[in-house]
Amino acid sequence: MKNNFDVIVVGELNVDIILNQIDSFPEMGKEKLASSMSLTLGSSSAIFASNLSSMGAKVGFIGKTGKDTFADLVLDSLQAKNVDTSMIIQDDSLATGATIVLNFDQDRAMVTHPGAMNYLILSDISPDHLKQGKHLHFASCFLQPGIKPDLANLFKSAKELGLTTSFDPQWDPAEKWDIDIEEILPHVDIFLPNKVEALLLSGEKDIETALDKLARIGNIIVIKLGEKGSILKHGNKVIKATPFLNTNVVDAIGAGDSFNTGFVYKFIQGEDIRVCQTFANLTGALNTTEPGGTAAFTTMANILKIGKERFGYKFED
Ligand SMILES: Nc1ncnc2c1ncn2[C@@H]1O[C@H](COP(=O)(O)OP(=O)(O)OP(=O)(O)O)[C@@H](O)[C@H]1O
Ligand SMILES: [Mg+2]
């Protein structure tokens, strides 16, 4: 059967209201000023989908929004990046959520109202839609309580339909970390947590032990280490990749999602995991050169140019 999409993304959709250059950290009962503001497409899954599509992959999105102005912004932004939005369910009884991002230097504080993303459930994801893709990417399980109990089933059915799979768990705002990795990870080809998420989900105290444990349960395990790059384990092979360090970070919003983009982009082309990981480090670094998660991903030609000129990345194609 013909695949319409290289990658199907199942995930959360919301907008980001980003406040920059805040004069000092917010305090109860007081008002602070931010020198600049932007309203953009938010959510880990949407940033991943947009960037992958900008790089030339064919991407379809399955998710749930309301039928409101935030949903219009989400759909318009995805469509502007050529992401297929026809499988997104719009429910007019629900509100599309938003994240307020307070940016401080390289870090940030965030508050999210999840809205419609709370209500995406397994039966919303039809096998007919899934099988239109070659690869399934899913992110942010703790923001999607409707689908969280069925993650193993989602990845298992994708595998049975012949797709490869990737999973970025993202942060758990409730800090319960209540997913069953023993049940889920066998069906996930690429697991993409950051360092803290890897420690908390594995219940281990150091990265090496966490990596060992996750790799025993799953397949390719890639742990993102912020400005220290990333470490990967597959079978007995461990690869540590130093970053393409950006010492002039604009912000790190979406750096993890952009890292995922680079990894999956090379993976679906059948590249060696070392190539996938190095390219992921590049796309993570690239993300930090512009504000927000998608601005640095214009065209593949531009990514090639910045990768070569600014980060000294050697492209083999
Ligand atoms: N200052 C930097 N210079 C170069 N690369 C960076 C820098 N910061 C992050 N990166 C790249 O981005 C990747 C992802 O960053 P990070 O470890 O912060 O992910 P994350 O915590 O999952 O992010 P997110 O909050 O977007 O989910 C890193 O593995 C690295 O490759
Ligand atoms: Mg992350």
Coordinates of C-alpha atoms and ligand atoms in Angstrom, one line a residue:
M1 CA 0.0 0.0 0.0
K2 CA 1.2 3.5 -0.8
N3 CA 2.2 5.6 2.2
N4 CA 0.9 9.2 2.1
F5 CA 3.2 10.3 4.9
D6 CA 6.8 9.7 5.9
V7 CA 5.8 10.4 9.5
I8 CA 2.5 10.5 11.4
V9 CA 2.7 12.6 14.5
V10 CA 0.1 11.9 17.3
G11 CA 0.2 14.5 20.0
E12 CA -0.8 17.6 21.7
L13 CA -1.7 20.9 20.2
N14 CA -1.8 24.3 21.8
V15 CA -0.5 27.9 21.5
D16 CA 2.4 29.6 23.4
I17 CA 2.1 33.1 24.7
I18 CA 5.7 34.0 25.3
L19 CA 6.8 36.9 27.5
N20 CA 10.5 37.9 27.1
Q21 CA 12.8 40.2 29.0
I22 CA 10.8 40.2 32.2
D23 CA 12.2 42.7 34.6
S24 CA 12.3 40.2 37.5
F25 CA 10.7 36.9 38.6
P26 CA 6.9 37.2 39.2
E27 CA 5.8 37.6 42.9
M28 CA 2.4 37.1 44.4
G29 CA 0.3 40.3 44.4
K30 CA 2.8 42.2 42.3
E31 CA 2.9 43.1 38.6
K32 CA 6.0 42.8 36.4
L33 CA 6.7 44.0 32.9
A34 CA 8.0 42.0 29.9
S35 CA 9.6 44.0 27.1
S36 CA 8.4 41.8 24.4
M37 CA 5.6 39.2 23.7
S38 CA 4.7 36.7 21.0
L39 CA 1.8 34.4 20.3
T40 CA 3.0 31.3 18.4
L41 CA 2.3 27.6 17.7
G42 CA 3.2 25.8 20.9
S43 CA 3.4 22.1 22.0
S44 CA 6.2 19.7 21.6
S45 CA 4.5 17.5 18.9
A46 CA 3.5 20.5 16.7
I47 CA 7.1 21.9 16.8
F48 CA 8.4 18.5 15.9
A49 CA 5.9 18.1 13.0
S50 CA 6.5 21.7 11.6
N51 CA 10.3 21.3 11.7
L52 CA 10.3 17.9 10.1
S53 CA 8.0 19.1 7.3
S54 CA 10.2 22.2 6.8
M55 CA 13.1 19.8 6.2
G56 CA 11.1 18.2 3.4
A57 CA 9.5 15.1 5.0
K58 CA 5.8 14.4 4.4
V59 CA 4.1 14.8 7.8
G60 CA 0.5 14.2 8.9
F61 CA -0.8 15.2 12.3
I62 CA -3.4 13.4 14.5
G63 CA -4.6 15.4 17.5
K64 CA -7.5 17.2 19.1
T65 CA -8.3 21.0 19.3
G66 CA -11.3 23.1 20.0
K67 CA -13.0 25.2 17.3
D68 CA -11.7 28.6 18.4
T69 CA -9.2 31.3 17.5
F70 CA -6.3 29.4 19.1
A71 CA -7.2 26.3 17.0
D72 CA -7.2 28.6 13.9
L73 CA -3.7 29.7 14.8
V74 CA -2.6 26.1 15.4
L75 CA -4.0 24.8 12.1
D76 CA -2.8 27.8 10.1
S77 CA 0.7 27.5 11.5
L78 CA 0.9 23.8 10.7
Q79 CA -0.6 24.2 7.2
A80 CA 1.9 27.1 6.5
K81 CA 4.6 24.5 7.1
N82 CA 2.9 22.0 4.8
V83 CA 1.8 19.6 7.7
D84 CA -1.4 17.8 6.8
T85 CA -4.1 18.7 9.3
S86 CA -7.0 16.8 7.8
M87 CA -6.8 14.1 10.5
I88 CA -7.0 16.7 13.4
I89 CA -10.3 16.4 15.3
Q90 CA -11.9 19.8 16.1
D91 CA -14.5 19.6 18.9
D92 CA -16.5 22.7 19.5
S93 CA -17.4 21.7 23.0
L94 CA -13.7 22.0 23.9
A95 CA -11.2 24.9 24.2
T96 CA -7.8 24.8 22.6
G97 CA -5.2 25.1 25.3
A98 CA -2.4 27.6 25.9
T99 CA 1.0 27.7 27.6
I100 CA 2.2 31.0 29.1
V101 CA 6.0 31.0 28.9
L102 CA 8.0 33.3 31.1
N103 CA 11.5 33.5 29.5
F104 CA 14.6 34.2 31.6
D105 CA 17.9 34.0 29.8
Q106 CA 18.4 30.3 28.8
D107 CA 15.6 28.9 31.0
R108 CA 11.9 29.5 31.5
A109 CA 8.9 29.0 33.7
M110 CA 5.7 27.7 32.1
V111 CA 2.0 27.3 33.0
T112 CA -0.2 25.3 30.7
H113 CA -4.0 25.0 30.3
P114 CA -4.2 21.7 28.4
G115 CA -7.8 22.1 27.1
A116 CA -8.7 19.8 24.2
M117 CA -5.5 17.8 24.3
N118 CA -6.8 16.2 27.5
Y119 CA -9.5 14.4 25.5
L120 CA -7.6 12.7 22.7
I121 CA -8.2 8.9 23.2
L122 CA -7.0 5.8 21.4
S123 CA -10.3 5.3 19.5
D124 CA -9.7 8.7 17.9
I125 CA -6.7 7.3 16.2
S126 CA -7.9 5.1 13.4
P127 CA -5.7 2.3 12.0
D128 CA -6.6 3.6 8.5
H129 CA -5.0 6.9 9.4
L130 CA -2.0 5.3 11.1
K131 CA -1.2 3.1 8.2
Q132 CA -0.8 6.0 5.9
G133 CA 2.6 6.7 7.6
K134 CA 5.9 4.9 7.6
H135 CA 6.8 6.2 11.1
L136 CA 4.8 7.2 14.2
H137 CA 6.1 9.9 16.6
F138 CA 4.3 10.6 19.8
A139 CA 5.3 13.2 22.5
S140 CA 4.1 14.6 25.8
C141 CA 2.2 11.7 27.3
F142 CA 1.7 13.4 30.7
L143 CA -0.2 16.3 29.1
Q144 CA -2.6 13.8 27.4
P145 CA -4.3 11.8 30.1
G146 CA -6.9 10.4 27.6
I147 CA -4.2 8.5 25.6
K148 CA -1.6 7.9 28.4
P149 CA -3.1 4.6 29.7
D150 CA -3.1 3.2 26.1
L151 CA 0.4 4.1 25.0
A152 CA 1.6 0.6 24.8
N153 CA -1.4 -0.3 22.6
L154 CA -0.8 2.8 20.4
F155 CA 2.8 1.9 19.7
K156 CA 2.0 -1.9 19.4
S157 CA -0.7 -1.3 16.8
A158 CA 1.6 1.1 14.9
K159 CA 4.3 -1.6 14.8
E160 CA 1.8 -4.2 13.7
L161 CA 0.8 -1.9 10.9
G162 CA 4.4 -1.8 9.8
L163 CA 5.5 1.6 11.1
T164 CA 8.6 2.4 13.0
T165 CA 8.0 4.4 16.2
S166 CA 9.6 7.2 18.4
F167 CA 8.5 8.6 21.7
D168 CA 9.5 11.7 23.7
P169 CA 7.8 11.5 27.1
Q170 CA 8.4 15.1 28.1
W171 CA 8.0 16.5 31.6
D172 CA 5.3 15.2 34.0
P173 CA 3.7 18.3 35.6
A174 CA 2.2 16.1 38.3
E175 CA 5.6 14.6 38.8
K176 CA 4.1 11.1 39.2
W177 CA 5.9 9.6 36.2
D178 CA 3.1 6.9 36.1
I179 CA 3.6 5.2 32.8
D180 CA 4.7 1.6 32.5
I181 CA 8.0 1.7 30.6
E182 CA 8.3 -2.1 30.7
E183 CA 5.1 -2.4 28.8
I184 CA 5.6 0.6 26.4
L185 CA 9.3 0.6 25.4
P186 CA 9.5 -2.8 23.7
H187 CA 7.2 -1.3 21.0
V188 CA 9.2 2.0 20.7
D189 CA 12.2 2.0 18.3
I190 CA 13.6 5.4 19.5
F191 CA 13.0 6.6 23.0
L192 CA 14.0 10.3 23.4
P193 CA 13.8 11.6 27.0
N194 CA 16.0 14.4 28.4
K195 CA 18.3 13.6 31.4
V196 CA 15.9 14.3 34.2
E197 CA 13.0 12.5 32.5
A198 CA 15.3 9.4 31.9
L199 CA 16.3 9.4 35.6
L200 CA 12.8 9.8 36.9
L201 CA 11.2 7.2 34.5
S202 CA 13.9 4.6 35.1
G203 CA 14.1 5.3 38.9
E204 CA 17.9 5.4 38.7
K205 CA 20.3 8.0 40.1
D206 CA 22.8 8.3 37.4
I207 CA 22.6 8.5 33.6
E208 CA 24.8 5.5 32.8
T209 CA 22.6 3.2 35.0
A210 CA 19.4 4.8 33.6
L211 CA 20.7 4.3 30.0
D212 CA 21.5 0.6 30.7
K213 CA 18.1 -0.1 32.3
L214 CA 16.1 1.7 29.5
A215 CA 18.2 -0.1 26.8
R216 CA 17.5 -3.5 28.4
I217 CA 13.8 -2.8 28.1
G218 CA 13.6 -0.9 24.9
N219 CA 15.5 -0.4 21.6
I220 CA 17.4 2.8 20.7
I221 CA 17.6 5.0 23.8
V222 CA 18.7 8.6 23.2
I223 CA 19.1 10.9 26.3
K224 CA 19.3 14.6 25.6
L225 CA 21.9 16.4 27.8
G226 CA 21.1 20.1 27.0
E227 CA 24.3 22.0 26.2
K228 CA 26.3 18.8 26.8
G229 CA 24.8 17.1 23.7
S230 CA 23.4 13.6 24.0
I231 CA 24.1 10.0 24.8
L232 CA 22.7 7.0 23.1
K233 CA 22.6 3.3 23.7
H234 CA 21.5 0.5 21.4
G235 CA 22.2 -3.1 22.3
N236 CA 25.7 -2.9 23.7
K237 CA 26.7 0.1 21.7
V238 CA 27.0 3.5 23.6
I239 CA 27.6 6.7 21.7
K240 CA 28.2 10.0 23.4
A241 CA 27.9 13.0 21.0
T242 CA 29.3 16.4 22.0
P243 CA 27.1 19.3 21.0
F244 CA 27.5 21.9 18.3
L245 CA 27.8 24.4 21.1
N246 CA 25.9 27.6 20.6
T247 CA 27.4 30.2 23.1
N248 CA 24.9 32.8 21.9
V249 CA 21.6 31.1 22.7
V250 CA 18.5 33.2 21.9
D251 CA 16.3 30.7 23.8
A252 CA 16.0 26.9 24.2
I253 CA 12.3 26.6 23.6
G254 CA 11.8 23.4 21.6
A255 CA 15.5 22.4 21.5
G256 CA 14.5 18.9 22.6
D257 CA 11.8 18.7 19.9
S258 CA 14.1 20.0 17.2
F259 CA 16.7 17.4 18.4
N260 CA 14.0 14.7 17.9
T261 CA 13.3 16.1 14.4
G262 CA 16.9 15.7 13.3
F263 CA 17.1 12.2 14.7
V264 CA 13.9 11.0 13.1
Y265 CA 14.7 12.8 9.8
K266 CA 17.8 10.7 9.3
F267 CA 16.3 7.5 10.8
I268 CA 13.5 7.3 8.3
Q269 CA 16.2 7.6 5.6
G270 CA 17.8 4.5 6.9
E271 CA 20.9 6.2 8.2
D272 CA 23.2 4.8 10.8
I273 CA 22.3 5.7 14.4
R274 CA 25.6 7.7 14.8
V275 CA 24.6 9.9 11.8
C276 CA 21.1 10.3 13.3
Q277 CA 22.5 11.4 16.7
T278 CA 25.0 13.9 15.2
F279 CA 22.4 15.4 13.0
A280 CA 20.0 15.6 16.0
N281 CA 22.6 17.5 17.9
L282 CA 22.9 19.9 15.0
T283 CA 19.1 20.5 14.8
G284 CA 18.9 20.9 18.6
A285 CA 21.7 23.6 18.4
L286 CA 20.1 25.2 15.3
N287 CA 16.9 25.6 17.3
T288 CA 18.7 27.8 19.9
T289 CA 19.8 30.3 17.2
E290 CA 16.3 31.8 16.8
P291 CA 13.4 32.6 19.2
G292 CA 10.8 29.8 19.8
G293 CA 10.9 26.3 18.5
T294 CA 10.3 26.7 14.7
A295 CA 11.9 30.0 13.5
A296 CA 15.3 28.4 12.8
F297 CA 13.7 25.8 10.5
T298 CA 13.0 27.6 7.2
T299 CA 14.2 25.4 4.4
M300 CA 16.6 22.4 4.2
A301 CA 19.0 24.6 2.1
N302 CA 19.1 27.1 5.0
I303 CA 19.7 24.4 7.5
L304 CA 22.6 23.1 5.4
K305 CA 24.1 26.6 5.1
I306 CA 23.9 27.4 8.9
G307 CA 25.0 23.9 9.8
K308 CA 28.1 24.2 7.7
E309 CA 29.0 27.9 8.2
R310 CA 28.1 28.3 11.8
F311 CA 28.5 24.9 13.3
G312 CA 31.0 23.2 11.0
Y313 CA 28.7 20.2 10.3
K314 CA 29.9 18.0 7.5
F315 CA 27.0 17.0 5.4
E316 CA 27.4 13.8 3.5
D317 CA 24.5 14.6 1.1
Ligands
LIG1 N1 23.5 25.7 24.2 C1 23.3 24.7 23.3 N2 24.2 24.6 22.2 C2 24.1 23.6 21.3 N3 23.2 22.7 21.4 C3 22.3 22.7 22.4 C4 22.3 23.8 23.4 N4 21.3 23.5 24.2 C5 20.6 22.4 23.8 N5 21.2 21.9 22.7 C6 20.9 20.8 21.9 O1 19.5 20.5 22.0 C7 19.2 19.2 22.5 C8 18.0 19.2 23.3 O2 18.1 20.0 24.5 P1 17.6 19.6 25.9 O3 18.5 18.6 26.5 O4 17.4 20.9 26.6 O5 16.2 18.9 25.6 P2 14.9 19.0 26.4 O6 15.1 19.2 27.9 O7 14.1 17.8 26.1 O8 14.2 20.3 25.7 P3 12.7 20.7 25.6 O9 12.5 21.6 26.8 O10 12.6 21.4 24.3 O11 11.8 19.5 25.7 C9 20.5 18.8 23.2 O12 20.7 17.4 23.3 C10 21.6 19.5 22.3 O13 21.9 18.7 21.2
MG2 MG 12.1 17.6 26.1

